[in-house]
Structure formats: structure tokens, C-alpha cells
Amino acid sequence: MDYPIGEYYCKLDAKGRLLLPSSFKEQLGDALNEGFVLRPGLFEKCLDVYGKDDWRKLQEKLGRLNPFKKENLMMMRRINGGARVVMMDGSGRLQIPKDLVEKCAMVKEVVITSLPDRMQIWAKEQMDASNAQMTDEEFSELLEDRLGNIDFE
């Protein structure tokens, strides 16, 4: 699935419904009709949002782990714990389950951003705090360290 480009600032209503911007919905196209899988972020207070195909790919990778190793089962449970299938409603809103809203400290202002294999939904304050954990200089060093030796031709 091709995820939308950019960051999208949205409002979450009191019932946990997220009205998605039209430019965001246009980029998603037919994927809106298939629904999404939401799960709590693994490392930070956000929601990971997978298209159904990308969720299946993740499950296939997990399925290759040896199920007779306790650590593998624990990891699979943690990755799948809290996962929910959500669909768009007729008004173009995404209903986020109450427990996930609370777990990620979402109140009103949220930000949706994309990664190569999923999207993330953040409470704006949480995303700002996460981004502040790395200075611009540290980010520059990380880019050079991880991508500086790659030949892009």
C-alpha cells in the first residue's frame, strides 16, 4: 500500500472519531474501503496504522518465528496485543477505540504521519515530545551514519 505523503493535522472529537483531511483521503484512494488495523506503537505512545495487506505481511513474518520458543510467543502477543480492525464511516471519519485513545493520550489535536510500511497517529504533544528527543545535529549525524555510504545510483 502507498501511504500518504506528509504530515496531517486533524481533530479528534469527544467520541474518538477522527475526521481525515480530503487530501489525505485522496492519496489513500481505494484503501479507505478496505479498512485498517490499528495497534499501539511498540516504542512510543502513538498508534500504528496498517493497511490490511501490510498487516498480513507483518503476520507472515511473525509466522516464520518458531512458536515453541517462549520469547517468540511473548513477542507475537505484544505485537498483536491491542490490535483492532477499523473502517471509515459514511462521513469519512475513522473511529479510534476508546482504550487506544486513552493509551496514546489523545485528546483533541492529532498528527498523522507515514512510514514506509505503515502510518502513525500521534497526540500532537506526544509527537512534539518524541521529535524533541533528537537534536537537529544528532539527526544529521544519524543520516550520515545510516545513509551516507549508500550508493543511490
CSV table of C-alpha atoms in Angstrom, one decimal:
chain,number,residue,atom,x,y,z
A,1,MET,CA,0.0,0.0,0.0
A,2,ASP,CA,1.2,3.5,-0.8
A,3,TYR,CA,0.8,5.7,2.3
A,4,PRO,CA,0.1,9.4,2.1
A,5,ILE,CA,3.0,11.8,1.8
A,6,GLY,CA,3.5,14.3,4.6
A,7,GLU,CA,2.0,15.1,8.0
A,8,TYR,CA,-1.7,15.7,8.5
A,9,TYR,CA,-3.0,17.7,11.5
A,10,CYS,CA,-6.5,16.6,12.5
A,11,LYS,CA,-9.0,16.9,15.3
A,12,LEU,CA,-10.3,14.0,17.3
A,13,ASP,CA,-13.9,14.5,18.6
A,14,ALA,CA,-15.2,13.5,22.0
A,15,LYS,CA,-16.3,10.1,20.7
A,16,GLY,CA,-12.9,9.2,19.3
A,17,ARG,CA,-13.8,9.9,15.7
A,18,LEU,CA,-11.0,11.3,13.5
A,19,LEU,CA,-12.1,13.4,10.5
A,20,LEU,CA,-9.5,12.8,7.8
A,21,PRO,CA,-8.4,15.7,5.5
A,22,SER,CA,-9.6,15.3,1.9
A,23,SER,CA,-6.0,15.4,0.5
A,24,PHE,CA,-5.2,12.5,2.8
A,25,LYS,CA,-8.2,10.5,1.7
A,26,GLU,CA,-7.4,11.2,-2.0
A,27,GLN,CA,-3.9,9.7,-1.6
A,28,LEU,CA,-5.3,6.6,0.1
A,29,GLY,CA,-7.9,6.0,-2.6
A,30,ASP,CA,-9.5,2.5,-2.6
A,31,ALA,CA,-7.6,1.5,0.6
A,32,LEU,CA,-10.1,3.6,2.5
A,33,ASN,CA,-12.8,1.0,1.7
A,34,GLU,CA,-10.7,-2.0,2.9
A,35,GLY,CA,-10.2,-0.6,6.4
A,36,PHE,CA,-7.1,-0.5,8.6
A,37,VAL,CA,-5.5,-2.3,11.5
A,38,LEU,CA,-4.7,-0.1,14.5
A,39,ARG,CA,-2.3,-1.2,17.2
A,40,PRO,CA,-0.4,0.7,20.0
A,41,GLY,CA,3.0,1.8,19.0
A,42,LEU,CA,5.8,-0.6,20.0
A,43,PHE,CA,8.3,2.0,21.2
A,44,GLU,CA,6.3,5.2,21.7
A,45,LYS,CA,2.8,6.5,22.7
A,46,CYS,CA,1.2,6.5,19.3
A,47,LEU,CA,-0.9,4.3,17.1
A,48,ASP,CA,0.5,2.3,14.2
A,49,VAL,CA,-2.0,2.1,11.3
A,50,TYR,CA,-1.5,-0.7,8.8
A,51,GLY,CA,-3.3,-1.3,5.5
A,52,LYS,CA,-4.7,-4.8,5.5
A,53,ASP,CA,-2.0,-6.1,3.1
A,54,ASP,CA,0.8,-4.7,5.2
A,55,TRP,CA,-0.7,-6.2,8.3
A,56,ARG,CA,-0.8,-9.6,6.6
A,57,LYS,CA,2.9,-9.2,5.6
A,58,LEU,CA,3.7,-8.5,9.2
A,59,GLN,CA,1.8,-11.5,10.3
A,60,GLU,CA,3.6,-13.7,7.8
A,61,LYS,CA,6.9,-12.5,9.2
A,62,LEU,CA,5.8,-13.3,12.7
A,63,GLY,CA,4.5,-16.7,11.5
A,64,ARG,CA,8.0,-17.7,10.5
A,65,LEU,CA,9.2,-17.5,14.1
A,66,ASN,CA,9.5,-20.7,16.0
A,67,PRO,CA,6.3,-20.9,18.1
A,68,PHE,CA,8.0,-23.3,20.5
A,69,LYS,CA,10.2,-20.6,21.9
A,70,LYS,CA,8.6,-18.7,24.7
A,71,GLU,CA,10.3,-15.4,23.7
A,72,ASN,CA,8.8,-15.6,20.3
A,73,LEU,CA,5.3,-16.2,21.6
A,74,MET,CA,5.7,-13.3,24.0
A,75,MET,CA,6.8,-11.0,21.2
A,76,MET,CA,4.0,-12.0,19.0
A,77,ARG,CA,1.4,-11.4,21.7
A,78,ARG,CA,3.0,-7.9,22.4
A,79,ILE,CA,2.9,-7.0,18.7
A,80,ASN,CA,-0.6,-8.2,18.2
A,81,GLY,CA,-1.9,-7.0,21.6
A,82,GLY,CA,-4.5,-4.2,21.3
A,83,ALA,CA,-4.8,-4.6,17.6
A,84,ARG,CA,-8.2,-3.6,16.1
A,85,VAL,CA,-9.7,-3.5,12.7
A,86,VAL,CA,-11.3,-0.2,11.9
A,87,MET,CA,-13.3,1.1,9.0
A,88,MET,CA,-14.1,4.5,7.7
A,89,ASP,CA,-17.7,5.6,8.4
A,90,GLY,CA,-20.0,7.2,5.9
A,91,SER,CA,-18.8,10.7,6.9
A,92,GLY,CA,-15.1,10.0,6.2
A,93,ARG,CA,-14.2,9.5,9.9
A,94,LEU,CA,-12.0,6.9,11.4
A,95,GLN,CA,-13.4,5.6,14.8
A,96,ILE,CA,-10.5,5.0,17.2
A,97,PRO,CA,-11.4,2.7,20.1
A,98,LYS,CA,-11.6,4.4,23.5
A,99,ASP,CA,-8.9,2.3,25.1
A,100,LEU,CA,-6.4,3.2,22.3
A,101,VAL,CA,-7.3,6.9,22.6
A,102,GLU,CA,-6.5,6.7,26.3
A,103,LYS,CA,-3.4,4.6,25.9
A,104,CYS,CA,-1.9,7.2,23.5
A,105,ALA,CA,-3.1,10.2,25.5
A,106,MET,CA,-5.0,11.6,22.5
A,107,VAL,CA,-7.3,14.5,23.5
A,108,LYS,CA,-8.1,16.7,20.5
A,109,GLU,CA,-5.2,17.6,18.3
A,110,VAL,CA,-3.6,14.7,16.5
A,111,VAL,CA,-1.0,14.2,13.8
A,112,ILE,CA,-0.9,11.5,11.1
A,113,THR,CA,2.4,10.7,9.5
A,114,SER,CA,3.6,8.0,7.2
A,115,LEU,CA,6.4,5.4,7.4
A,116,PRO,CA,7.3,3.1,4.5
A,117,ASP,CA,5.2,0.2,5.9
A,118,ARG,CA,2.5,2.0,8.0
A,119,MET,CA,1.2,5.2,9.2
A,120,GLN,CA,1.2,6.6,12.8
A,121,ILE,CA,-1.4,8.6,14.6
A,122,TRP,CA,0.0,10.8,17.4
A,123,ALA,CA,-1.3,13.2,20.0
A,124,LYS,CA,0.3,16.4,18.8
A,125,GLU,CA,2.0,16.9,22.2
A,126,GLN,CA,3.4,13.3,22.2
A,127,MET,CA,4.8,13.7,18.7
A,128,ASP,CA,6.4,17.1,19.6
A,129,ALA,CA,8.0,15.4,22.7
A,130,SER,CA,9.2,12.4,20.6
A,131,ASN,CA,10.7,14.7,18.0
A,132,ALA,CA,12.5,16.8,20.7
A,133,GLN,CA,14.4,13.7,21.9
A,134,MET,CA,16.8,14.1,19.0
A,135,THR,CA,18.5,17.4,18.2
A,136,ASP,CA,19.0,18.5,14.6
A,137,GLU,CA,22.7,17.8,14.9
A,138,GLU,CA,22.0,14.3,16.2
A,139,PHE,CA,19.6,13.7,13.3
A,140,SER,CA,22.2,14.9,10.8
A,141,GLU,CA,24.8,12.6,12.3
A,142,LEU,CA,22.3,9.7,12.1
A,143,LEU,CA,21.5,10.4,8.5
A,144,GLU,CA,25.2,10.4,7.6
A,145,ASP,CA,25.9,7.3,9.6
A,146,ARG,CA,23.0,5.2,8.2
A,147,LEU,CA,22.6,6.6,4.7
A,148,GLY,CA,25.9,8.3,3.9
A,149,ASN,CA,27.6,5.2,2.5
A,150,ILE,CA,24.7,4.1,0.3
A,151,ASP,CA,25.2,4.4,-3.5
A,152,PHE,CA,21.8,5.6,-4.7
A,153,GLU,CA,22.5,5.1,-8.4
